[in-house]
């Protein structure tokens, strides 16, 4: 082993990264598509990216607001040129705690001292994988899952995923397609243990990505009890908390549960980011929240490597302090825009013969293209994906999400109606092509 | 092992982080010092931080310049709200390549495609440790060394340091104290191999931190040959490249060597940051540069977790494009300021009976307080450190840098004269106290 490693330029773990990146199933853009990024005026033949979950419906409103809140560099304090504390600027943590207390409808105000700033939720989730699992251990994830989560856990922490398979077909007792039940979690856990896998945690993305499902209060409680039974941590990834666009549906954040309702507070953790709810993925601000002091300390050491610029943190803190604007202007506008875009796009897909799973939140739909597959195989799914790419639309095929059923795609709809219109026309072209 | 790990809340590697952090020798501030941060007006009894290498002499000039170059959010493009490419914005890589080509006096212009942006040199160095070494392997480092480098390599990558001991006392053939020679490197390497340690790389911090030494062209070549002999990578940490303040001394960057002069280009890598040369540690911009494509690819995967805000990258790119200003205004002013502060501070220390190693670059001096120790021991060094802290000055004791000789401290002098004056008075108090 020693001679093998010294004869190579790279460490074995770096070779593992390269092999992981080379082998993971991602839409193969190179060679198929080289027309650049879609722009109605500058590049009308460019590719429409419906693969990356970003909300481009909100940028105008954000520009306006940022313009009022950004300070001139002339007035910057010396601190803005200097390193920030490892856990992030106190005023930013305060501002996020205040906002999330309102948007999560927390039963107790969030404590900024339990919060650590990361430069993005991917980094925060990677850190959770690192502190909860040793190399080769695993976490439970309902599948289909957000494909990035796998990279976050695998690339550096070398943490594996144990899938909890969800399906379109309902089992007895289930009320909706792709329903996550404690029974399915239990089954997946037992199977993993039997295979000798050490499972350390359940990652619960709520609202779900890519399904757009919001878990009921009872589901969350059942899963917490399941986790407690097996001494598992539960990481609540609630980055889509404020994207629920369906009337009558409300999100059940972990912050809505009293401490005495949660079987083991020390094993419950939370991740949130500016990227989704606030449509600011470019801002690189996320938080990990934990009630566990040791995990807090370990995360702080890791957060040293994931800082965001000090001046930027200060600006973002100032921006967020207008909680009223976010709660009464920004978020209602965002939800209204998402609702309209979702309705327009799913109706359009439906007219093309593509039904969607009835998600009620998120920036994407889970769309069923199965009847357009030449066969119910991964190869046929990737073939359809290539047709979509050639027609100028990039989506996320189910295989990249470890989905069990072929022909599903995650498609991001948080875009202007004119772009969605073009996208629908292109999807039509793809479905009609041979 | 499985039961041990499942009974604990944390992974073994997280426990290792906590134990590393708890055991590393750092100035113990808690309980000794609680008077907050020094501010001449608002908190004149606060602690003067001479431990963190930041250059507070340049903030006024930077504020002025940033004010001209920063765009209003009103004019921000949509891209500023969106994810940036993993290797960083092309315009930022271009701008850095252009600046470094001039400041490093490169024989060939730097290629922005060989560059990957990280949110700080600590993250970039951590990534180098990760791709070059497996867990438990080691890199060679001349000691005393910048204490943060050890954390970077140890906390997550679990890479150990094999010290190349440098000493005040000269050996035959050496011309100056703490001289790094290929002979000393060879000796340290052989010792490590004999002890069964797998050494994968030499990290060369040039200009040296904490010594302030600039390596000669011949030294760099000798060390490259030494590395080649043992198939080692060499990571050139040149983050203090433009802080050389001594007349007649010039820095020999790796970019000043022709490719045919370097024994193995594929094993040579480079790290630089805005934090030191440009006095902007708060900006969280650094680059890794490598000629090795596989390492480039592995670094890119890791860089995904170390992005800096997209809009910020765009601003910094715009700021940097005025290369003339940096080369003809900023850097000469910075060097002049450092030279003056260095002269003032070292003369002051000298009057207190504290000689300094004759460094010619950096933001700090390596100061010899040994005659003020009660004994030549680590305990006595920490005792003196506590005296300094109680007097209101935070420095970096040699033990934190794995220095072999007791009584040395790294002291950051890149501060206004009025602060240095206060600091000198406080150091005097500390040295006279019992």
Short mmCIF file of C-alpha atoms in Angstrom, two decimals, chain A residues 180-414:
data_model
loop_
_atom_site.label_atom_id
_atom_site.label_comp_id
_atom_site.label_asym_id
_atom_site.label_seq_id
_atom_site.Cartn_x
_atom_site.Cartn_y
_atom_site.Cartn_z
CA UNK A 180 -41.98 8.37 3.65
CA UNK A 181 -43.06 6.19 6.55
CA UNK A 182 -41.22 5.05 9.64
CA UNK A 183 -41.91 1.50 8.44
CA UNK A 184 -39.93 2.08 5.24
CA UNK A 185 -37.15 3.69 7.26
CA UNK A 186 -37.09 0.73 9.66
CA UNK A 187 -36.92 -1.74 6.78
CA UNK A 188 -34.03 0.10 5.14
CA UNK A 189 -32.21 0.33 8.45
CA UNK A 190 -32.59 -3.38 9.20
CA UNK A 191 -31.40 -4.31 5.74
CA UNK A 192 -28.30 -2.13 6.14
CA UNK A 193 -27.47 -3.54 9.55
CA UNK A 194 -27.83 -7.06 8.18
CA UNK A 195 -25.33 -6.15 5.46
CA UNK A 196 -22.87 -4.95 8.09
CA UNK A 197 -23.27 -1.23 7.45
CA UNK A 198 -22.92 1.15 10.39
CA UNK A 199 -25.74 3.69 10.14
CA UNK A 200 -25.26 6.86 12.16
CA UNK A 201 -27.97 9.27 11.09
CA UNK A 202 -31.12 10.00 9.15
CA UNK A 203 -31.03 13.06 6.90
CA UNK A 204 -34.50 14.49 6.48
CA UNK A 205 -34.87 17.08 3.75
CA UNK A 206 -38.15 18.87 4.59
CA UNK A 207 -39.66 20.10 2.27
CA UNK A 208 -38.31 17.20 0.28
CA UNK A 209 -35.92 17.66 -2.61
CA UNK A 210 -36.71 16.52 -5.36
CA UNK A 211 -40.31 15.53 -4.49
CA UNK A 212 -41.49 18.86 -3.14
CA UNK A 213 -43.35 17.03 -0.34
CA UNK A 214 -43.87 18.64 3.05
CA UNK A 215 -43.79 16.15 5.93
CA UNK A 216 -46.69 16.11 8.35
CA UNK A 217 -46.19 16.71 12.03
CA UNK A 218 -46.96 13.06 12.69
CA UNK A 219 -44.42 11.89 10.10
CA UNK A 220 -41.70 13.96 11.73
CA UNK A 221 -42.58 12.58 15.17
CA UNK A 222 -42.65 9.00 13.87
CA UNK A 223 -39.23 9.44 12.27
CA UNK A 224 -37.81 10.99 15.44
CA UNK A 225 -39.02 7.97 17.39
CA UNK A 226 -37.58 5.61 14.80
CA UNK A 227 -34.22 7.39 15.09
CA UNK A 228 -34.30 7.28 18.87
CA UNK A 229 -34.97 3.55 18.76
CA UNK A 230 -31.69 3.01 16.91
CA UNK A 231 -29.67 5.78 18.53
CA UNK A 232 -29.45 7.69 15.25
CA UNK A 233 -28.86 11.41 14.76
CA UNK A 234 -31.42 13.29 12.66
CA UNK A 235 -30.25 16.14 10.46
CA UNK A 236 -33.13 18.37 9.39
CA UNK A 237 -32.27 19.99 6.08
CA UNK A 238 -34.99 22.65 5.93
CA UNK A 239 -33.50 24.82 3.22
CA UNK A 240 -36.84 24.99 1.37
CA UNK A 241 -38.81 25.89 4.51
CA UNK A 242 -40.36 29.05 3.05
CA UNK A 243 -41.10 27.81 -0.46
CA UNK A 244 -44.43 26.12 0.35
CA UNK A 245 -46.73 27.43 -2.39
CA UNK A 246 -49.83 25.26 -1.92
CA UNK A 247 -52.76 26.81 -0.08
CA UNK A 248 -53.59 25.03 3.16
CA UNK A 249 -50.23 23.27 3.40
CA UNK A 250 -47.91 24.35 6.17
CA UNK A 251 -44.38 23.33 6.96
CA UNK A 252 -43.58 21.54 10.22
CA UNK A 253 -40.12 22.70 11.14
CA UNK A 254 -38.20 20.94 13.89
CA UNK A 255 -38.41 24.29 15.70
CA UNK A 256 -42.17 23.78 16.01
CA UNK A 257 -41.64 20.87 18.37
CA UNK A 258 -41.22 21.45 22.08
CA UNK A 259 -38.04 20.01 23.58
CA UNK A 260 -40.11 17.50 25.57
CA UNK A 261 -41.70 16.23 22.36
CA UNK A 262 -38.34 15.35 20.83
CA UNK A 263 -36.96 12.01 22.09
CA UNK A 264 -33.28 13.08 21.98
CA UNK A 265 -32.47 16.78 21.51
CA UNK A 266 -28.75 16.02 21.58
CA UNK A 267 -29.11 14.10 18.34
CA UNK A 268 -31.18 16.61 16.42
CA UNK A 269 -29.53 19.14 14.10
CA UNK A 270 -30.71 21.66 11.56
CA UNK A 271 -29.33 23.18 8.35
CA UNK A 272 -30.60 26.24 6.47
CA UNK A 273 -29.29 28.58 3.79
CA UNK A 274 -29.94 31.87 1.95
CA UNK A 275 -29.79 29.93 -1.33
CA UNK A 276 -33.34 28.61 -1.61
CA UNK A 277 -35.84 30.44 0.63
CA UNK A 278 -34.19 33.78 -0.03
CA UNK A 279 -33.20 33.12 -3.67
CA UNK A 280 -29.58 34.12 -2.95
CA UNK A 281 -27.43 31.10 -3.74
CA UNK A 282 -24.61 33.42 -4.80
CA UNK A 283 -24.39 34.91 -1.31
CA UNK A 284 -22.81 31.82 0.27
CA UNK A 285 -24.49 32.03 3.67
CA UNK A 286 -25.87 29.04 5.51
CA UNK A 287 -26.23 27.93 9.11
CA UNK A 288 -25.90 24.73 11.06
CA UNK A 289 -27.88 24.70 14.30
CA UNK A 290 -27.33 22.12 17.01
CA UNK A 291 -28.32 21.60 20.63
CA UNK A 292 -25.26 19.38 21.13
CA UNK A 293 -22.30 21.32 22.56
CA UNK A 294 -19.63 18.86 21.47
CA UNK A 295 -20.95 18.84 17.93
CA UNK A 296 -21.13 22.63 18.05
CA UNK A 297 -17.45 22.78 19.00
CA UNK A 298 -16.38 20.30 16.32
CA UNK A 299 -18.41 22.20 13.70
CA UNK A 300 -16.77 25.45 14.78
CA UNK A 301 -13.32 24.02 14.05
CA UNK A 302 -14.51 22.94 10.63
CA UNK A 303 -16.29 26.26 9.97
CA UNK A 304 -12.87 27.94 10.07
CA UNK A 305 -12.43 26.63 6.53
CA UNK A 306 -15.85 27.73 5.34
CA UNK A 307 -16.00 31.42 6.18
CA UNK A 308 -17.72 33.98 4.04
CA UNK A 309 -16.25 37.48 3.70
CA UNK A 310 -16.55 39.54 6.87
CA UNK A 311 -17.90 42.63 5.12
CA UNK A 312 -20.38 40.49 3.26
CA UNK A 313 -21.61 38.95 6.51
CA UNK A 314 -22.09 42.44 7.89
CA UNK A 315 -24.08 43.50 4.80
CA UNK A 316 -26.23 40.40 4.91
CA UNK A 317 -26.89 40.95 8.62
CA UNK A 318 -28.05 44.48 7.83
CA UNK A 319 -30.23 43.23 4.99
CA UNK A 320 -31.88 40.59 7.18
CA UNK A 321 -32.65 42.86 10.10
CA UNK A 322 -35.64 44.15 8.18
CA UNK A 323 -37.53 41.01 9.17
CA UNK A 324 -40.82 42.72 8.35
CA UNK A 325 -39.81 43.17 4.72
CA UNK A 326 -38.80 39.53 4.39
CA UNK A 327 -41.91 38.22 6.11
CA UNK A 328 -44.45 40.63 4.63
CA UNK A 329 -43.01 41.53 1.24
CA UNK A 330 -40.28 39.19 0.03
CA UNK A 331 -41.60 35.79 1.08
CA UNK A 332 -45.25 36.35 0.10
CA UNK A 333 -44.05 37.61 -3.29
CA UNK A 334 -41.75 34.62 -3.63
CA UNK A 335 -44.54 32.15 -2.75
CA UNK A 336 -46.96 33.89 -5.15
CA UNK A 337 -44.38 33.78 -7.94
CA UNK A 338 -43.57 30.12 -7.27
CA UNK A 339 -47.25 29.21 -7.20
CA UNK A 340 -47.89 30.91 -10.55
CA UNK A 341 -44.79 29.46 -12.20
CA UNK A 342 -45.60 26.01 -10.83
CA UNK A 343 -49.17 26.12 -12.10
CA UNK A 344 -48.16 27.39 -15.53
CA UNK A 345 -45.38 24.87 -15.93
CA UNK A 346 -47.18 21.77 -14.62
CA UNK A 347 -50.20 22.57 -16.81
CA UNK A 348 -47.87 22.87 -19.77
CA UNK A 349 -46.21 19.55 -18.94
CA UNK A 350 -49.59 17.94 -18.47
CA UNK A 351 -50.62 19.05 -21.97
CA UNK A 352 -47.51 17.31 -23.26
CA UNK A 353 -48.59 14.12 -21.51
CA UNK A 354 -46.16 14.50 -18.62
CA UNK A 355 -47.87 14.24 -15.21
CA UNK A 356 -46.12 15.54 -12.10
CA UNK A 357 -45.95 14.26 -8.56
CA UNK A 358 -48.10 16.61 -6.49
CA UNK A 359 -45.36 18.48 -4.63
CA UNK A 360 -46.42 21.49 -2.60
CA UNK A 361 -43.09 23.26 -2.08
CA UNK A 362 -39.67 23.82 -3.61
CA UNK A 363 -38.37 25.28 -6.83
CA UNK A 364 -38.84 22.10 -8.88
CA UNK A 365 -41.31 19.42 -9.85
CA UNK A 366 -40.81 15.67 -9.95
CA UNK A 367 -42.12 14.93 -13.43
CA UNK A 368 -43.06 11.55 -14.86
CA UNK A 369 -41.67 11.16 -18.40
CA UNK A 370 -41.83 7.35 -18.15
CA UNK A 371 -44.17 6.82 -21.05
CA UNK A 372 -41.59 8.49 -23.31
CA UNK A 373 -38.89 5.96 -22.45
CA UNK A 374 -38.01 3.31 -25.01
CA UNK A 375 -37.67 0.87 -22.10
CA UNK A 376 -37.88 1.10 -18.27
CA UNK A 377 -34.09 1.22 -17.91
CA UNK A 378 -31.43 3.64 -16.77
CA UNK A 379 -29.99 3.67 -20.31
CA UNK A 380 -33.34 4.73 -21.76
CA UNK A 381 -33.67 7.42 -19.10
CA UNK A 382 -30.26 8.83 -20.01
CA UNK A 383 -31.21 8.59 -23.69
CA UNK A 384 -34.27 10.75 -23.01
CA UNK A 385 -32.08 13.08 -20.99
CA UNK A 386 -29.84 13.51 -24.02
CA UNK A 387 -32.85 14.27 -26.19
CA UNK A 388 -33.86 16.98 -23.72
CA UNK A 389 -30.33 18.36 -23.74
CA UNK A 390 -30.17 18.38 -27.51
CA UNK A 391 -33.48 20.25 -27.53
CA UNK A 392 -31.89 22.79 -25.18
CA UNK A 393 -33.26 21.86 -21.75
CA UNK A 394 -31.19 20.56 -18.85
CA UNK A 395 -33.11 18.58 -16.19
CA UNK A 396 -32.11 16.08 -13.52
CA UNK A 397 -32.84 12.44 -14.33
CA UNK A 398 -34.02 10.13 -11.58
CA UNK A 399 -30.90 7.93 -11.80
CA UNK A 400 -28.77 10.80 -10.47
CA UNK A 401 -31.13 10.89 -7.46
CA UNK A 402 -30.89 7.09 -6.99
CA UNK A 403 -34.61 7.01 -7.81
CA UNK A 404 -35.97 3.46 -8.00
CA UNK A 405 -38.42 4.11 -10.86
CA UNK A 406 -37.25 5.05 -14.33
CA UNK A 407 -38.41 8.03 -16.36
CA UNK A 408 -38.76 10.64 -13.63
CA UNK A 409 -36.94 13.98 -13.86
CA UNK A 410 -36.55 16.84 -11.43
CA UNK A 411 -37.29 20.02 -13.35
CA UNK A 412 -36.71 23.48 -11.87
CA UNK A 413 -39.61 25.82 -12.69
CA UNK A 414 -38.64 28.96 -10.71
#
